[in-house]
mmCIF file of C-alpha atoms in Angstrom:
data_model
loop_
_atom_site.group_PDB
_atom_site.id
_atom_site.type_symbol
_atom_site.label_atom_id
_atom_site.label_comp_id
_atom_site.label_asym_id
_atom_site.label_seq_id
_atom_site.Cartn_x
_atom_site.Cartn_y
_atom_site.Cartn_z
ATOM 1 C CA MET A 1 11.018 18.201 -5.491
ATOM 2 C CA LEU A 2 13.548 17.409 -2.783
ATOM 3 C CA ASP A 3 17.084 18.745 -3.303
ATOM 4 C CA GLN A 4 19.003 15.512 -2.765
ATOM 5 C CA ILE A 5 22.409 17.197 -2.554
ATOM 6 C CA ALA A 6 21.295 19.692 0.102
ATOM 7 C CA LEU A 7 19.381 16.948 1.911
ATOM 8 C CA ARG A 8 22.435 14.715 2.167
ATOM 9 C CA ALA A 9 24.673 17.570 3.278
ATOM 10 C CA GLU A 10 22.248 18.522 6.058
ATOM 11 C CA LEU A 11 21.860 14.938 7.259
ATOM 12 C CA ALA A 12 25.631 14.411 7.196
ATOM 13 C CA ASP A 13 26.019 17.343 9.584
ATOM 14 C CA HIS A 14 23.823 15.638 12.191
ATOM 15 C CA TYR A 15 24.150 11.873 11.714
ATOM 16 C CA ASP A 16 26.958 9.437 10.969
ATOM 17 C CA LEU A 17 25.483 7.677 7.964
ATOM 18 C CA ALA A 18 28.602 6.109 6.472
ATOM 19 C CA PRO A 19 28.340 2.354 5.864
ATOM 20 C CA SER A 20 29.185 0.594 9.105
ATOM 21 C CA THR A 21 29.732 -3.069 9.882
ATOM 22 C CA ASP A 22 29.658 -2.217 13.600
ATOM 23 C CA ILE A 23 26.162 -0.687 13.395
ATOM 24 C CA ALA A 24 25.114 -3.544 11.109
ATOM 25 C CA LEU A 25 26.226 -6.117 13.687
ATOM 26 C CA ALA A 26 24.614 -4.170 16.527
ATOM 27 C CA ASN A 27 21.318 -4.429 14.680
ATOM 28 C CA ALA A 28 21.681 -8.048 13.613
ATOM 29 C CA ASP A 29 18.241 -8.895 15.025
ATOM 30 C CA ILE A 30 16.641 -6.514 12.529
ATOM 31 C CA PHE A 31 18.786 -7.834 9.680
ATOM 32 C CA ALA A 32 17.644 -11.380 10.478
ATOM 33 C CA ARG A 33 14.138 -10.445 9.283
ATOM 34 C CA MET A 34 15.403 -9.736 5.759
ATOM 35 C CA ASP A 35 18.726 -11.521 5.293
ATOM 36 C CA ARG A 36 17.271 -13.756 2.583
ATOM 37 C CA VAL A 37 16.729 -10.755 0.311
ATOM 38 C CA VAL A 38 19.200 -8.122 1.593
ATOM 39 C CA THR A 39 22.944 -8.777 1.360
ATOM 40 C CA PRO A 40 25.334 -8.056 4.278
ATOM 41 C CA PRO A 41 27.083 -5.263 2.313
ATOM 42 C CA ASP A 42 23.727 -3.618 1.622
ATOM 43 C CA TRP A 43 22.763 -3.979 5.283
ATOM 44 C CA ALA A 44 25.979 -2.186 6.269
ATOM 45 C CA ILE A 45 24.719 0.714 4.117
ATOM 46 C CA TYR A 46 21.149 0.642 5.470
ATOM 47 C CA ALA A 47 21.921 0.022 9.160
ATOM 48 C CA PRO A 48 23.131 3.561 10.040
ATOM 49 C CA TYR A 49 19.924 5.012 8.603
ATOM 50 C CA VAL A 50 17.760 2.430 10.377
ATOM 51 C CA ALA A 51 19.472 3.133 13.701
ATOM 52 C CA ALA A 52 19.157 6.906 13.278
ATOM 53 C CA ILE A 53 15.483 6.709 12.300
ATOM 54 C CA ASN A 54 14.545 4.363 15.122
ATOM 55 C CA LYS A 55 16.234 6.675 17.630
ATOM 56 C CA LEU A 56 14.738 9.838 16.176
ATOM 57 C CA LYS A 57 11.169 8.535 15.987
ATOM 58 C CA LYS A 58 11.256 7.958 19.751
ATOM 59 C CA GLU A 59 12.440 11.531 20.288
ATOM 60 C CA ARG A 60 9.653 12.830 18.043
ATOM 61 C CA ASN A 61 7.019 10.546 19.619
ATOM 62 C CA ALA A 62 6.359 9.219 16.125
ATOM 63 C CA VAL A 63 5.090 5.987 14.647
ATOM 64 C CA ILE A 64 5.908 4.709 11.175
ATOM 65 C CA LEU A 65 3.152 3.062 9.141
ATOM 66 C CA ALA A 66 4.419 1.109 6.138
ATOM 67 C CA HIS A 67 2.475 -0.448 3.292
ATOM 68 C CA ASN A 68 3.238 -3.982 2.141
ATOM 69 C CA TYR A 69 4.856 -2.551 -1.005
ATOM 70 C CA MET A 70 7.653 -0.811 0.867
ATOM 71 C CA THR A 71 11.183 -2.129 0.395
ATOM 72 C CA PRO A 72 12.466 -4.649 3.015
ATOM 73 C CA GLU A 73 14.787 -2.198 4.782
ATOM 74 C CA ILE A 74 11.759 0.024 5.463
ATOM 75 C CA TYR A 75 9.214 -2.754 6.021
ATOM 76 C CA HIS A 76 11.400 -4.712 8.452
ATOM 77 C CA GLY A 77 13.859 -2.061 9.538
ATOM 78 C CA ILE A 78 11.851 0.942 10.741
ATOM 79 C CA ALA A 79 8.103 0.254 10.471
ATOM 80 C CA ASP A 80 6.003 0.022 13.632
ATOM 81 C CA VAL A 81 2.900 -1.091 11.731
ATOM 82 C CA VAL A 82 2.780 -2.854 8.357
ATOM 83 C CA GLY A 83 -0.190 -3.916 6.294
ATOM 84 C CA ASP A 84 -2.531 -3.235 3.418
ATOM 85 C CA SER A 85 -4.586 -0.072 3.001
ATOM 86 C CA LEU A 86 -7.382 -1.264 5.298
ATOM 87 C CA GLN A 87 -5.014 -2.414 8.044
ATOM 88 C CA LEU A 88 -3.115 0.870 7.952
ATOM 89 C CA ALA A 89 -6.353 2.892 7.973
ATOM 90 C CA ILE A 90 -7.587 1.020 11.039
ATOM 91 C CA GLU A 91 -4.246 1.209 12.853
ATOM 92 C CA ALA A 92 -4.037 4.944 12.145
ATOM 93 C CA THR A 93 -7.043 5.417 14.438
ATOM 94 C CA LYS A 94 -5.340 3.558 17.305
ATOM 95 C CA VAL A 95 -1.915 5.143 17.527
ATOM 96 C CA GLU A 96 -1.284 7.350 20.551
ATOM 97 C CA VAL A 97 1.575 9.480 19.301
ATOM 98 C CA ASP A 98 2.103 13.035 18.087
ATOM 99 C CA VAL A 99 3.475 12.187 14.656
ATOM 100 C CA ILE A 100 2.580 9.622 11.993
ATOM 101 C CA VAL A 101 5.094 8.971 9.220
ATOM 102 C CA GLN A 102 3.379 7.314 6.269
ATOM 103 C CA CYS A 103 5.658 5.064 4.259
ATOM 104 C CA GLY A 104 3.417 4.600 1.276
ATOM 105 C CA VAL A 105 1.832 6.911 -1.257
ATOM 106 C CA HIS A 106 0.116 10.239 -0.806
ATOM 107 C CA PHE A 107 -3.485 9.025 -0.544
ATOM 108 C CA MET A 108 -2.467 6.801 2.372
ATOM 109 C CA ALA A 109 -1.009 9.777 4.216
ATOM 110 C CA GLU A 110 -4.193 11.719 3.505
ATOM 111 C CA THR A 111 -6.260 8.860 4.918
ATOM 112 C CA SER A 112 -4.187 8.895 8.109
ATOM 113 C CA LYS A 113 -4.681 12.659 8.378
ATOM 114 C CA ILE A 114 -8.430 12.317 7.748
ATOM 115 C CA LEU A 115 -8.656 9.878 10.644
ATOM 116 C CA ASN A 116 -6.229 11.814 12.869
ATOM 117 C CA PRO A 117 -6.876 15.528 12.239
ATOM 118 C CA SER A 118 -5.049 16.638 15.391
ATOM 119 C CA LYS A 119 -1.860 14.686 14.644
ATOM 120 C CA THR A 120 1.024 15.633 12.393
ATOM 121 C CA VAL A 121 1.102 13.275 9.416
ATOM 122 C CA LEU A 122 4.294 13.272 7.359
ATOM 123 C CA ILE A 123 4.982 11.726 3.981
ATOM 124 C CA PRO A 124 8.684 11.478 3.127
ATOM 125 C CA ASP A 125 8.107 12.442 -0.511
ATOM 126 C CA MET A 126 5.137 14.528 -1.616
ATOM 127 C CA GLU A 127 5.604 13.206 -5.158
ATOM 128 C CA ALA A 128 4.754 9.642 -4.112
ATOM 129 C CA GLY A 129 1.472 9.600 -5.974
ATOM 130 C CA CYS A 130 -0.808 6.919 -7.434
ATOM 131 C CA SER A 131 -2.149 6.331 -10.942
ATOM 132 C CA LEU A 132 -5.558 5.432 -9.530
ATOM 133 C CA ALA A 133 -5.770 8.531 -7.348
ATOM 134 C CA GLU A 134 -4.826 10.654 -10.352
ATOM 135 C CA SER A 135 -7.422 9.025 -12.609
ATOM 136 C CA ILE A 136 -10.525 10.542 -11.018
ATOM 137 C CA THR A 137 -11.739 13.807 -9.491
ATOM 138 C CA ALA A 138 -14.802 14.846 -7.513
ATOM 139 C CA GLU A 139 -16.255 16.016 -10.841
ATOM 140 C CA GLY A 140 -15.917 12.450 -12.108
ATOM 141 C CA ILE A 141 -17.959 11.229 -9.146
ATOM 142 C CA ALA A 142 -20.635 13.812 -10.008
ATOM 143 C CA GLN A 143 -20.719 12.515 -13.591
ATOM 144 C CA MET A 144 -21.282 8.948 -12.410
ATOM 145 C CA ARG A 145 -24.038 10.047 -10.034
ATOM 146 C CA ALA A 146 -25.783 11.899 -12.882
ATOM 147 C CA GLN A 147 -25.532 8.808 -15.076
ATOM 148 C CA TYR A 148 -26.838 6.447 -12.392
ATOM 149 C CA PRO A 149 -29.196 8.485 -10.169
ATOM 150 C CA GLY A 150 -29.623 7.098 -6.667
ATOM 151 C CA ALA A 151 -26.812 4.550 -6.937
ATOM 152 C CA PRO A 152 -24.356 4.636 -4.018
ATOM 153 C CA VAL A 153 -20.721 5.432 -4.788
ATOM 154 C CA VAL A 154 -18.126 3.009 -3.427
ATOM 155 C CA THR A 155 -14.700 4.566 -3.779
ATOM 156 C CA TYR A 156 -11.438 2.715 -3.482
ATOM 157 C CA VAL A 157 -9.161 4.161 -0.804
ATOM 158 C CA ASN A 158 -6.602 4.756 -3.573
ATOM 159 C CA THR A 159 -8.105 8.214 -4.127
ATOM 160 C CA THR A 160 -7.713 11.805 -2.964
ATOM 161 C CA ALA A 161 -9.537 13.257 0.024
ATOM 162 C CA GLU A 162 -11.736 15.298 -2.350
ATOM 163 C CA VAL A 163 -12.902 12.139 -4.117
ATOM 164 C CA LYS A 164 -13.541 10.338 -0.833
ATOM 165 C CA ALA A 165 -15.552 13.364 0.337
ATOM 166 C CA ALA A 166 -17.759 13.097 -2.754
ATOM 167 C CA SER A 167 -18.421 9.379 -2.148
ATOM 168 C CA ASP A 168 -20.782 7.410 0.077
ATOM 169 C CA ILE A 169 -18.357 4.811 1.378
ATOM 170 C CA CYS A 170 -14.792 3.689 0.772
ATOM 171 C CA CYS A 171 -13.460 0.196 0.218
ATOM 172 C CA THR A 172 -10.164 -1.617 -0.094
ATOM 173 C CA SER A 173 -9.367 -4.690 -2.134
ATOM 174 C CA SER A 174 -9.712 -6.769 1.036
ATOM 175 C CA ASN A 175 -13.269 -5.668 1.899
ATOM 176 C CA ALA A 176 -14.780 -4.572 -1.435
ATOM 177 C CA VAL A 177 -16.938 -7.701 -1.770
ATOM 178 C CA GLN A 178 -18.422 -7.252 1.701
ATOM 179 C CA ILE A 179 -18.951 -3.511 1.212
ATOM 180 C CA VAL A 180 -20.737 -3.901 -2.146
ATOM 181 C CA ARG A 181 -22.790 -6.864 -1.007
ATOM 182 C CA GLY A 182 -23.848 -5.022 2.151
ATOM 183 C CA LEU A 183 -25.283 -2.003 0.318
ATOM 184 C CA ASP A 184 -29.060 -1.756 -0.033
ATOM 185 C CA SER A 185 -29.058 -0.977 -3.750
ATOM 186 C CA ASP A 186 -29.272 -3.044 -6.922
ATOM 187 C CA THR A 187 -26.884 -0.736 -8.782
ATOM 188 C CA VAL A 188 -23.541 0.238 -7.267
ATOM 189 C CA ILE A 189 -21.002 2.701 -8.663
ATOM 190 C CA MET A 190 -17.364 1.696 -8.066
ATOM 191 C CA THR A 191 -14.492 4.103 -8.644
ATOM 192 C CA PRO A 192 -11.829 4.471 -9.855
ATOM 193 C CA ASP A 193 -10.376 0.996 -10.578
ATOM 194 C CA LYS A 194 -12.257 -0.662 -13.439
ATOM 195 C CA TYR A 195 -10.509 -3.991 -12.944
ATOM 196 C CA LEU A 196 -11.229 -4.209 -9.231
ATOM 197 C CA ALA A 197 -14.855 -3.343 -10.024
ATOM 198 C CA GLN A 198 -15.079 -6.000 -12.733
ATOM 199 C CA ASN A 199 -13.542 -8.626 -10.451
ATOM 200 C CA ILE A 200 -15.989 -7.695 -7.681
ATOM 201 C CA ALA A 201 -18.860 -7.867 -10.194
ATOM 202 C CA ASN A 202 -17.886 -11.475 -10.929
ATOM 203 C CA LEU A 203 -18.030 -12.273 -7.221
ATOM 204 C CA VAL A 204 -21.264 -10.357 -6.513
ATOM 205 C CA PRO A 205 -23.432 -11.171 -9.563
ATOM 206 C CA GLU A 206 -26.601 -10.101 -7.768
ATOM 207 C CA LYS A 207 -25.506 -6.460 -8.069
ATOM 208 C CA ASN A 208 -25.306 -4.291 -11.163
ATOM 209 C CA ILE A 209 -21.846 -2.812 -10.725
ATOM 210 C CA VAL A 210 -20.791 0.087 -12.934
ATOM 211 C CA TRP A 211 -17.338 1.609 -12.883
ATOM 212 C CA TRP A 212 -14.984 4.436 -13.693
ATOM 213 C CA ASP A 213 -12.278 3.839 -16.312
ATOM 214 C CA GLY A 214 -9.170 3.885 -14.090
ATOM 215 C CA ALA A 215 -6.406 1.339 -13.546
ATOM 216 C CA CYS A 216 -3.216 0.712 -11.553
ATOM 217 C CA ILE A 217 -0.048 1.108 -13.629
ATOM 218 C CA VAL A 218 1.496 -1.868 -11.832
ATOM 219 C CA HIS A 219 -1.305 -4.388 -12.148
ATOM 220 C CA GLU A 220 -2.718 -3.506 -15.566
ATOM 221 C CA GLN A 221 0.561 -4.614 -17.187
ATOM 222 C CA TYR A 222 -0.016 -8.299 -16.442
ATOM 223 C CA THR A 223 -1.776 -10.434 -19.042
ATOM 224 C CA ALA A 224 -3.434 -13.831 -18.865
ATOM 225 C CA GLN A 225 -0.979 -15.055 -21.501
ATOM 226 C CA ASP A 226 1.904 -14.103 -19.186
ATOM 227 C CA LEU A 227 0.494 -16.422 -16.558
ATOM 228 C CA LYS A 228 -0.183 -19.240 -19.046
ATOM 229 C CA ASP A 229 3.360 -18.993 -20.386
ATOM 230 C CA PHE A 230 4.790 -19.025 -16.887
ATOM 231 C CA ARG A 231 2.832 -22.157 -16.016
ATOM 232 C CA GLU A 232 4.370 -23.891 -19.048
ATOM 233 C CA TRP A 233 7.874 -22.846 -18.057
ATOM 234 C CA ASN A 234 7.382 -23.499 -14.331
ATOM 235 C CA PRO A 235 4.799 -26.248 -13.794
ATOM 236 C CA GLY A 236 3.541 -26.579 -10.248
ATOM 237 C CA THR A 237 3.948 -22.895 -9.403
ATOM 238 C CA ARG A 238 1.062 -21.414 -7.410
ATOM 239 C CA ILE A 239 0.039 -18.142 -9.066
ATOM 240 C CA ILE A 240 -1.483 -15.504 -6.788
ATOM 241 C CA ALA A 241 -2.898 -12.276 -8.222
ATOM 242 C CA HIS A 242 -4.053 -8.947 -6.826
ATOM 243 C CA PRO A 243 -7.658 -7.991 -7.747
ATOM 244 C CA GLU A 244 -6.415 -4.786 -9.392
ATOM 245 C CA CYS A 245 -5.279 -7.069 -12.234
ATOM 246 C CA PRO A 246 -7.533 -7.513 -15.294
ATOM 247 C CA PRO A 247 -10.288 -10.138 -14.818
ATOM 248 C CA ASP A 248 -8.743 -12.625 -17.254
ATOM 249 C CA VAL A 249 -5.521 -12.490 -15.235
ATOM 250 C CA VAL A 250 -7.419 -13.110 -12.002
ATOM 251 C CA ALA A 251 -9.289 -15.994 -13.680
ATOM 252 C CA GLU A 252 -5.984 -17.575 -14.685
ATOM 253 C CA ALA A 253 -4.561 -17.312 -11.151
ATOM 254 C CA ASP A 254 -4.949 -19.914 -8.401
ATOM 255 C CA PHE A 255 -5.922 -17.263 -5.858
ATOM 256 C CA SER A 256 -6.696 -13.562 -5.824
ATOM 257 C CA GLY A 257 -6.640 -11.264 -2.833
ATOM 258 C CA SER A 258 -5.456 -8.022 -1.277
ATOM 259 C CA THR A 259 -1.852 -7.745 -0.152
ATOM 260 C CA SER A 260 -2.833 -8.963 3.326
ATOM 261 C CA GLY A 261 -4.906 -11.737 1.731
ATOM 262 C CA ILE A 262 -1.916 -12.777 -0.364
ATOM 263 C CA ILE A 263 0.280 -12.938 2.734
ATOM 264 C CA ASP A 264 -2.325 -15.007 4.608
ATOM 265 C CA TYR A 265 -2.764 -17.384 1.666
ATOM 266 C CA VAL A 266 0.949 -18.069 1.161
ATOM 267 C CA THR A 267 1.514 -18.389 4.910
ATOM 268 C CA GLN A 268 -1.276 -20.945 5.278
ATOM 269 C CA GLN A 269 -0.788 -22.884 2.030
ATOM 270 C CA ARG A 270 3.032 -22.906 1.951
ATOM 271 C CA PRO A 271 3.332 -23.786 -1.759
ATOM 272 C CA GLU A 272 6.715 -25.051 -2.918
ATOM 273 C CA LYS A 273 6.856 -22.279 -5.533
ATOM 274 C CA ALA A 274 4.768 -19.116 -5.672
ATOM 275 C CA MET A 275 4.441 -16.323 -8.196
ATOM 276 C CA LEU A 276 2.965 -13.124 -6.756
ATOM 277 C CA VAL A 277 1.237 -11.146 -9.498
ATOM 278 C CA THR A 278 1.601 -7.769 -7.844
ATOM 279 C CA GLU A 279 4.254 -5.202 -6.830
ATOM 280 C CA CYS A 280 7.812 -6.498 -6.482
ATOM 281 C CA SER A 281 8.398 -5.832 -2.786
ATOM 282 C CA MET A 282 5.595 -8.161 -1.676
ATOM 283 C CA ALA A 283 7.657 -11.324 -2.151
ATOM 284 C CA SER A 284 10.780 -9.717 -0.675
ATOM 285 C CA ASN A 285 8.982 -8.697 2.509
ATOM 286 C CA ILE A 286 7.565 -12.130 3.299
ATOM 287 C CA SER A 287 10.430 -14.213 1.942
ATOM 288 C CA ASP A 288 12.400 -14.577 5.191
ATOM 289 C CA ALA A 289 9.347 -15.570 7.191
ATOM 290 C CA LEU A 290 8.614 -18.344 4.649
ATOM 291 C CA PRO A 291 11.975 -19.984 3.904
ATOM 292 C CA ASP A 292 10.252 -23.099 2.536
ATOM 293 C CA VAL A 293 8.549 -21.116 -0.255
ATOM 294 C CA ASP A 294 10.457 -20.333 -3.436
ATOM 295 C CA PHE A 295 9.155 -17.019 -4.794
ATOM 296 C CA VAL A 296 9.603 -17.074 -8.559
ATOM 297 C CA GLY A 297 8.547 -15.203 -11.640
ATOM 298 C CA PRO A 298 8.357 -11.621 -12.837
ATOM 299 C CA CYS A 299 6.922 -8.706 -10.936
ATOM 300 C CA ASN A 300 6.184 -5.062 -11.696
ATOM 301 C CA MET A 301 7.614 -2.230 -9.629
ATOM 302 C CA CYS A 302 5.575 0.782 -8.498
ATOM 303 C CA PRO A 303 7.635 3.916 -9.208
ATOM 304 C CA TYR A 304 5.573 5.897 -6.700
ATOM 305 C CA MET A 305 6.106 3.510 -3.789
ATOM 306 C CA LYS A 306 9.819 3.406 -4.530
ATOM 307 C CA LYS A 307 10.094 7.165 -4.012
ATOM 308 C CA ILE A 308 10.014 6.431 -0.272
ATOM 309 C CA THR A 309 13.542 5.688 0.944
ATOM 310 C CA LEU A 310 15.339 5.493 4.289
ATOM 311 C CA GLU A 311 17.103 8.732 3.491
ATOM 312 C CA LYS A 312 13.828 10.561 2.873
ATOM 313 C CA VAL A 313 12.228 9.100 6.007
ATOM 314 C CA LEU A 314 15.152 10.353 8.082
ATOM 315 C CA TRP A 315 14.933 13.766 6.427
ATOM 316 C CA SER A 316 11.207 13.958 7.111
ATOM 317 C CA LEU A 317 11.652 13.179 10.812
ATOM 318 C CA HIS A 318 14.694 15.433 11.095
ATOM 319 C CA THR A 319 13.066 18.506 9.547
ATOM 320 C CA MET A 320 9.384 17.657 10.179
ATOM 321 C CA GLU A 321 8.798 18.620 6.552
ATOM 322 C CA GLY A 322 6.222 16.914 4.357
ATOM 323 C CA ALA A 323 3.214 17.506 6.606
ATOM 324 C CA VAL A 324 -0.071 16.575 4.925
ATOM 325 C CA GLU A 325 -2.835 19.173 5.209
ATOM 326 C CA ILE A 326 -6.468 18.798 4.141
ATOM 327 C CA ASP A 327 -9.210 21.383 4.051
ATOM 328 C CA PRO A 328 -11.242 20.701 7.238
ATOM 329 C CA GLN A 329 -14.591 20.636 5.395
ATOM 330 C CA VAL A 330 -13.232 18.149 2.853
ATOM 331 C CA ALA A 331 -11.677 16.076 5.623
ATOM 332 C CA ASP A 332 -14.958 15.944 7.565
ATOM 333 C CA LYS A 333 -16.857 14.590 4.554
ATOM 334 C CA ALA A 334 -14.105 12.173 3.606
ATOM 335 C CA ARG A 335 -13.955 10.907 7.194
ATOM 336 C CA VAL A 336 -17.587 9.829 6.949
ATOM 337 C CA ALA A 337 -16.852 7.631 3.911
ATOM 338 C CA VAL A 338 -13.711 6.120 5.432
ATOM 339 C CA GLN A 339 -15.324 5.520 8.822
ATOM 340 C CA ARG A 340 -18.325 3.851 7.187
ATOM 341 C CA MET A 341 -15.895 1.445 5.559
ATOM 342 C CA ILE A 342 -14.134 0.700 8.847
ATOM 343 C CA ASP A 343 -17.416 0.281 10.726
ATOM 344 C CA LEU A 344 -18.965 -1.975 8.085
ATOM 345 C CA SER A 345 -15.784 -4.062 7.873
ATOM 346 C CA ALA A 346 -15.824 -4.508 11.655
ATOM 347 C CA LYS A 347 -19.511 -5.463 11.560
ATOM 348 C CA MET A 348 -18.911 -8.030 8.811
ATOM 349 C CA ALA A 349 -15.914 -9.470 10.689
ATOM 350 C CA GLY A 350 -18.000 -9.773 13.853
#
């Protein structure tokens, strides 16, 4: 665990991080991307960190990859690449830098390291985990294979390198349908998200999809009754759910898709009011770009994603601590599963 007191003392010795209206004004172009959801006083607090990080990442020849669930000051303030798990995995193979800073959770940093074994991959907080990644092990994959001999294993990217290495191919919520449909097998094992698997099974009825009993702590909290009640209270609201939600929640929604799919849908449809049934930062990050859309309703916060802060990103770049390491043999096997996903996704898109 990071020693926050020592961290702040060390950073204070090297950077002027006191709230500053001057630095805030000097970076007004960055603030304009988030001023609908971040107040000017808060921006005066964030701006010194944003300026220091953006300067330091150039000195380190680093790039910052940020998931769509990052907070706005990270998503808009310091990220070079933003996206869902698939987009970040693909972009990780394209960056020509020495250092990758992964603003997301640990499995995402592992995926970047798997695809870039010669680069330094940093995660600002090693404790930024994932309930899905923690729900299954390589032994669990072996159990499923024994139960369904010959069935290919499709593993969600929200898993450890060891689990990916034990799988045949990876998937994300944005390409799971295409991956499963493209496999030459009647029975397909999907791990570890039971709800994603069940939602894919509804979309690919020609396959016998079996699944591991895992779930996302953010998305499993939503219920279909929540959505029905919200419709009564807010008629006309477009409800958009992530496929990690239970199937009855997805059935009650107007649209279901990955985080990138959600962004595309809202951008194209421009509903007057939209409720995003996913992690809280999604609406915040796209709010300024869609001023005509009123984002309403409850959301659930991911405690793991919120472990990544500007302060920790600066610390990571300053000290170069938090490097992700993977056993080379595990990484080689995991790379096969991840690359198969990328290649098949590219083939389907073409």
